């Protein structure tokens, strides 16, 4: 086989496994992926501003992102095994979307930039609901 065929085979296998584990990549998953990237960038910028960025910090953040995807995979697999009226995966993705948003706002605020009060208020309400 040629290198192109090998690459395409590897890509196809990877996408098949990811689709099985994470489920269909609908809009909410794209939003979660985007927020994970934005949160990672905002974390890195904040640590750089404070002069505390290290390779260890970066590896911990990337590990946390991997754990989020593992939780989404577990929720998706639960949806396949336990028939319910709602999607465990969807609720899990929504939870992590809010989680990522909260940390993005926290990083921006910690960097010294102002955050609109209505955004702080909305996130405080979400934060309280997530604690319950």
PDB file of C-alpha atoms in Angstrom:
ATOM      1  CA  UNK A   1       0.000   0.000   0.000  1.00  0.00           C
ATOM      2  CA  UNK A   2       1.090   3.552  -0.577  1.00  0.00           C
ATOM      3  CA  UNK A   3       1.664   6.081   2.185  1.00  0.00           C
ATOM      4  CA  UNK A   4      -1.556   7.905   1.248  1.00  0.00           C
ATOM      5  CA  UNK A   5      -3.568   4.711   1.607  1.00  0.00           C
ATOM      6  CA  UNK A   6      -1.940   4.001   4.982  1.00  0.00           C
ATOM      7  CA  UNK A   7      -2.738   7.501   6.208  1.00  0.00           C
ATOM      8  CA  UNK A   8      -6.330   7.264   5.001  1.00  0.00           C
ATOM      9  CA  UNK A   9      -6.747   3.849   6.653  1.00  0.00           C
ATOM     10  CA  UNK A  10      -5.381   5.164   9.938  1.00  0.00           C
ATOM     11  CA  UNK A  11      -7.625   8.253   9.687  1.00  0.00           C
ATOM     12  CA  UNK A  12     -10.698   6.106   8.969  1.00  0.00           C
ATOM     13  CA  UNK A  13      -9.980   3.781  11.874  1.00  0.00           C
ATOM     14  CA  UNK A  14      -9.402   6.699  14.234  1.00  0.00           C
ATOM     15  CA  UNK A  15     -12.630   8.422  13.199  1.00  0.00           C
ATOM     16  CA  UNK A  16     -14.582   5.167  13.538  1.00  0.00           C
ATOM     17  CA  UNK A  17     -13.321   4.630  17.079  1.00  0.00           C
ATOM     18  CA  UNK A  18     -13.935   8.286  18.039  1.00  0.00           C
ATOM     19  CA  UNK A  19     -17.457   8.198  16.592  1.00  0.00           C
ATOM     20  CA  UNK A  20     -18.214   5.009  18.515  1.00  0.00           C
ATOM     21  CA  UNK A  21     -16.844   6.448  21.765  1.00  0.00           C
ATOM     22  CA  UNK A  22     -18.029  10.067  21.514  1.00  0.00           C
ATOM     23  CA  UNK A  23     -21.141   9.541  19.428  1.00  0.00           C
ATOM     24  CA  UNK A  24     -22.253  11.687  16.572  1.00  0.00           C
ATOM     25  CA  UNK A  25     -20.369  14.963  16.317  1.00  0.00           C
ATOM     26  CA  UNK A  26     -23.325  17.301  16.463  1.00  0.00           C
ATOM     27  CA  UNK A  27     -23.290  21.040  17.133  1.00  0.00           C
ATOM     28  CA  UNK A  28     -22.883  20.750  20.919  1.00  0.00           C
ATOM     29  CA  UNK A  29     -19.729  18.671  20.518  1.00  0.00           C
ATOM     30  CA  UNK A  30     -18.257  21.259  18.159  1.00  0.00           C
ATOM     31  CA  UNK A  31     -19.051  23.960  20.713  1.00  0.00           C
ATOM     32  CA  UNK A  32     -17.402  21.893  23.454  1.00  0.00           C
ATOM     33  CA  UNK A  33     -14.267  21.328  21.334  1.00  0.00           C
ATOM     34  CA  UNK A  34     -14.046  25.045  20.527  1.00  0.00           C
ATOM     35  CA  UNK A  35     -14.474  26.037  24.178  1.00  0.00           C
ATOM     36  CA  UNK A  36     -11.846  23.512  25.251  1.00  0.00           C
ATOM     37  CA  UNK A  37      -9.365  25.096  22.833  1.00  0.00           C
ATOM     38  CA  UNK A  38     -10.308  28.642  23.914  1.00  0.00           C
ATOM     39  CA  UNK A  39     -10.013  27.707  27.598  1.00  0.00           C
ATOM     40  CA  UNK A  40      -6.598  26.133  27.008  1.00  0.00           C
ATOM     41  CA  UNK A  41      -5.410  29.259  25.185  1.00  0.00           C
ATOM     42  CA  UNK A  42      -6.802  31.587  27.866  1.00  0.00           C
ATOM     43  CA  UNK A  43      -5.140  29.460  30.577  1.00  0.00           C
ATOM     44  CA  UNK A  44      -1.812  29.576  28.733  1.00  0.00           C
ATOM     45  CA  UNK A  45      -2.032  33.355  28.237  1.00  0.00           C
ATOM     46  CA  UNK A  46      -2.923  33.923  31.903  1.00  0.00           C
ATOM     47  CA  UNK A  47      -0.014  31.779  33.097  1.00  0.00           C
ATOM     48  CA  UNK A  48       2.312  33.629  30.674  1.00  0.00           C
ATOM     49  CA  UNK A  49       1.143  37.019  31.940  1.00  0.00           C
ATOM     50  CA  UNK A  50       1.778  35.916  35.531  1.00  0.00           C
ATOM     51  CA  UNK A  51       5.148  34.422  34.574  1.00  0.00           C
ATOM     52  CA  UNK A  52       4.235  30.968  35.862  1.00  0.00           C
ATOM     53  CA  UNK A  53       3.811  28.981  32.645  1.00  0.00           C
ATOM     54  CA  UNK A  54       5.499  25.591  32.754  1.00  0.00           C
ATOM     55  CA  UNK A  55       5.431  22.419  30.726  1.00  0.00           C
ATOM     56  CA  UNK A  56       3.853  20.705  33.742  1.00  0.00           C
ATOM     57  CA  UNK A  57       0.942  23.204  33.698  1.00  0.00           C
ATOM     58  CA  UNK A  58       0.395  22.594  30.004  1.00  0.00           C
ATOM     59  CA  UNK A  59       0.445  18.807  30.400  1.00  0.00           C
ATOM     60  CA  UNK A  60      -2.013  19.005  33.312  1.00  0.00           C
ATOM     61  CA  UNK A  61      -4.400  21.161  31.261  1.00  0.00           C
ATOM     62  CA  UNK A  62      -4.207  18.804  28.288  1.00  0.00           C
ATOM     63  CA  UNK A  63      -4.797  15.847  30.620  1.00  0.00           C
ATOM     64  CA  UNK A  64      -7.924  17.549  31.970  1.00  0.00           C
ATOM     65  CA  UNK A  65      -9.195  18.030  28.403  1.00  0.00           C
ATOM     66  CA  UNK A  66      -8.607  14.318  27.740  1.00  0.00           C
ATOM     67  CA  UNK A  67     -10.536  13.453  30.917  1.00  0.00           C
ATOM     68  CA  UNK A  68     -13.462  15.590  29.758  1.00  0.00           C
ATOM     69  CA  UNK A  69     -13.559  13.624  26.503  1.00  0.00           C
ATOM     70  CA  UNK A  70     -13.366  10.375  28.495  1.00  0.00           C
ATOM     71  CA  UNK A  71     -16.402  11.471  30.539  1.00  0.00           C
ATOM     72  CA  UNK A  72     -18.305  12.274  27.332  1.00  0.00           C
ATOM     73  CA  UNK A  73     -17.361   8.822  25.987  1.00  0.00           C
ATOM     74  CA  UNK A  74     -18.589   7.139  29.186  1.00  0.00           C
ATOM     75  CA  UNK A  75     -21.861   9.086  28.992  1.00  0.00           C
ATOM     76  CA  UNK A  76     -22.270   8.128  25.327  1.00  0.00           C
ATOM     77  CA  UNK A  77     -21.673   4.460  26.122  1.00  0.00           C
ATOM     78  CA  UNK A  78     -24.217   4.670  28.964  1.00  0.00           C
ATOM     79  CA  UNK A  79     -26.743   6.001  26.438  1.00  0.00           C
ATOM     80  CA  UNK A  80     -26.169   2.857  24.355  1.00  0.00           C
ATOM     81  CA  UNK A  81     -26.658   0.511  27.315  1.00  0.00           C
ATOM     82  CA  UNK A  82     -29.360   2.220  29.383  1.00  0.00           C
ATOM     83  CA  UNK A  83     -32.464   3.280  27.457  1.00  0.00           C
ATOM     84  CA  UNK A  84     -33.734   6.593  28.847  1.00  0.00           C
ATOM     85  CA  UNK A  85     -36.024   9.398  27.765  1.00  0.00           C
ATOM     86  CA  UNK A  86     -33.090  11.816  27.722  1.00  0.00           C
ATOM     87  CA  UNK A  87     -29.489  11.669  26.582  1.00  0.00           C
ATOM     88  CA  UNK A  88     -26.887  11.301  29.323  1.00  0.00           C
ATOM     89  CA  UNK A  89     -24.258  12.344  26.784  1.00  0.00           C
ATOM     90  CA  UNK A  90     -26.080  15.582  25.935  1.00  0.00           C
ATOM     91  CA  UNK A  91     -26.371  16.550  29.593  1.00  0.00           C
ATOM     92  CA  UNK A  92     -22.709  15.719  30.130  1.00  0.00           C
ATOM     93  CA  UNK A  93     -21.668  17.839  27.132  1.00  0.00           C
ATOM     94  CA  UNK A  94     -23.817  20.751  28.346  1.00  0.00           C
ATOM     95  CA  UNK A  95     -22.247  20.477  31.809  1.00  0.00           C
ATOM     96  CA  UNK A  96     -18.735  20.671  30.351  1.00  0.00           C
ATOM     97  CA  UNK A  97     -19.701  23.531  28.019  1.00  0.00           C
ATOM     98  CA  UNK A  98     -20.680  25.579  31.083  1.00  0.00           C
ATOM     99  CA  UNK A  99     -17.585  24.379  32.931  1.00  0.00           C
ATOM    100  CA  UNK A 100     -15.308  25.583  30.120  1.00  0.00           C
ATOM    101  CA  UNK A 101     -17.165  28.914  29.877  1.00  0.00           C
ATOM    102  CA  UNK A 102     -16.772  29.468  33.593  1.00  0.00           C
ATOM    103  CA  UNK A 103     -13.028  28.922  33.431  1.00  0.00           C
ATOM    104  CA  UNK A 104     -12.613  31.162  30.373  1.00  0.00           C
ATOM    105  CA  UNK A 105     -14.336  34.004  32.242  1.00  0.00           C
ATOM    106  CA  UNK A 106     -12.226  33.260  35.331  1.00  0.00           C
ATOM    107  CA  UNK A 107      -9.000  33.438  33.287  1.00  0.00           C
ATOM    108  CA  UNK A 108     -10.028  36.701  31.637  1.00  0.00           C
ATOM    109  CA  UNK A 109     -10.992  38.201  34.985  1.00  0.00           C
ATOM    110  CA  UNK A 110      -7.770  37.007  36.647  1.00  0.00           C
ATOM    111  CA  UNK A 111      -5.723  38.631  33.889  1.00  0.00           C
ATOM    112  CA  UNK A 112      -7.059  42.024  34.944  1.00  0.00           C
ATOM    113  CA  UNK A 113      -9.449  42.567  32.058  1.00  0.00           C
ATOM    114  CA  UNK A 114     -12.970  43.640  32.980  1.00  0.00           C
ATOM    115  CA  UNK A 115     -15.795  41.157  32.525  1.00  0.00           C
ATOM    116  CA  UNK A 116     -19.307  42.530  31.962  1.00  0.00           C
ATOM    117  CA  UNK A 117     -21.434  42.267  35.097  1.00  0.00           C
ATOM    118  CA  UNK A 118     -24.288  40.495  33.297  1.00  0.00           C
ATOM    119  CA  UNK A 119     -21.842  37.758  32.226  1.00  0.00           C
ATOM    120  CA  UNK A 120     -20.604  37.384  35.812  1.00  0.00           C
ATOM    121  CA  UNK A 121     -24.194  37.223  37.076  1.00  0.00           C
ATOM    122  CA  UNK A 122     -25.216  34.618  34.496  1.00  0.00           C
ATOM    123  CA  UNK A 123     -22.206  32.469  35.276  1.00  0.00           C
ATOM    124  CA  UNK A 124     -22.806  32.779  39.021  1.00  0.00           C
ATOM    125  CA  UNK A 125     -26.344  31.434  38.513  1.00  0.00           C
ATOM    126  CA  UNK A 126     -24.960  28.548  36.447  1.00  0.00           C
ATOM    127  CA  UNK A 127     -22.238  27.892  38.991  1.00  0.00           C
ATOM    128  CA  UNK A 128     -24.813  27.636  41.784  1.00  0.00           C
ATOM    129  CA  UNK A 129     -26.997  25.299  39.711  1.00  0.00           C
ATOM    130  CA  UNK A 130     -24.016  23.055  38.924  1.00  0.00           C
ATOM    131  CA  UNK A 131     -23.212  22.716  42.643  1.00  0.00           C
ATOM    132  CA  UNK A 132     -26.688  21.262  43.325  1.00  0.00           C
TER     133      UNK A 132
END
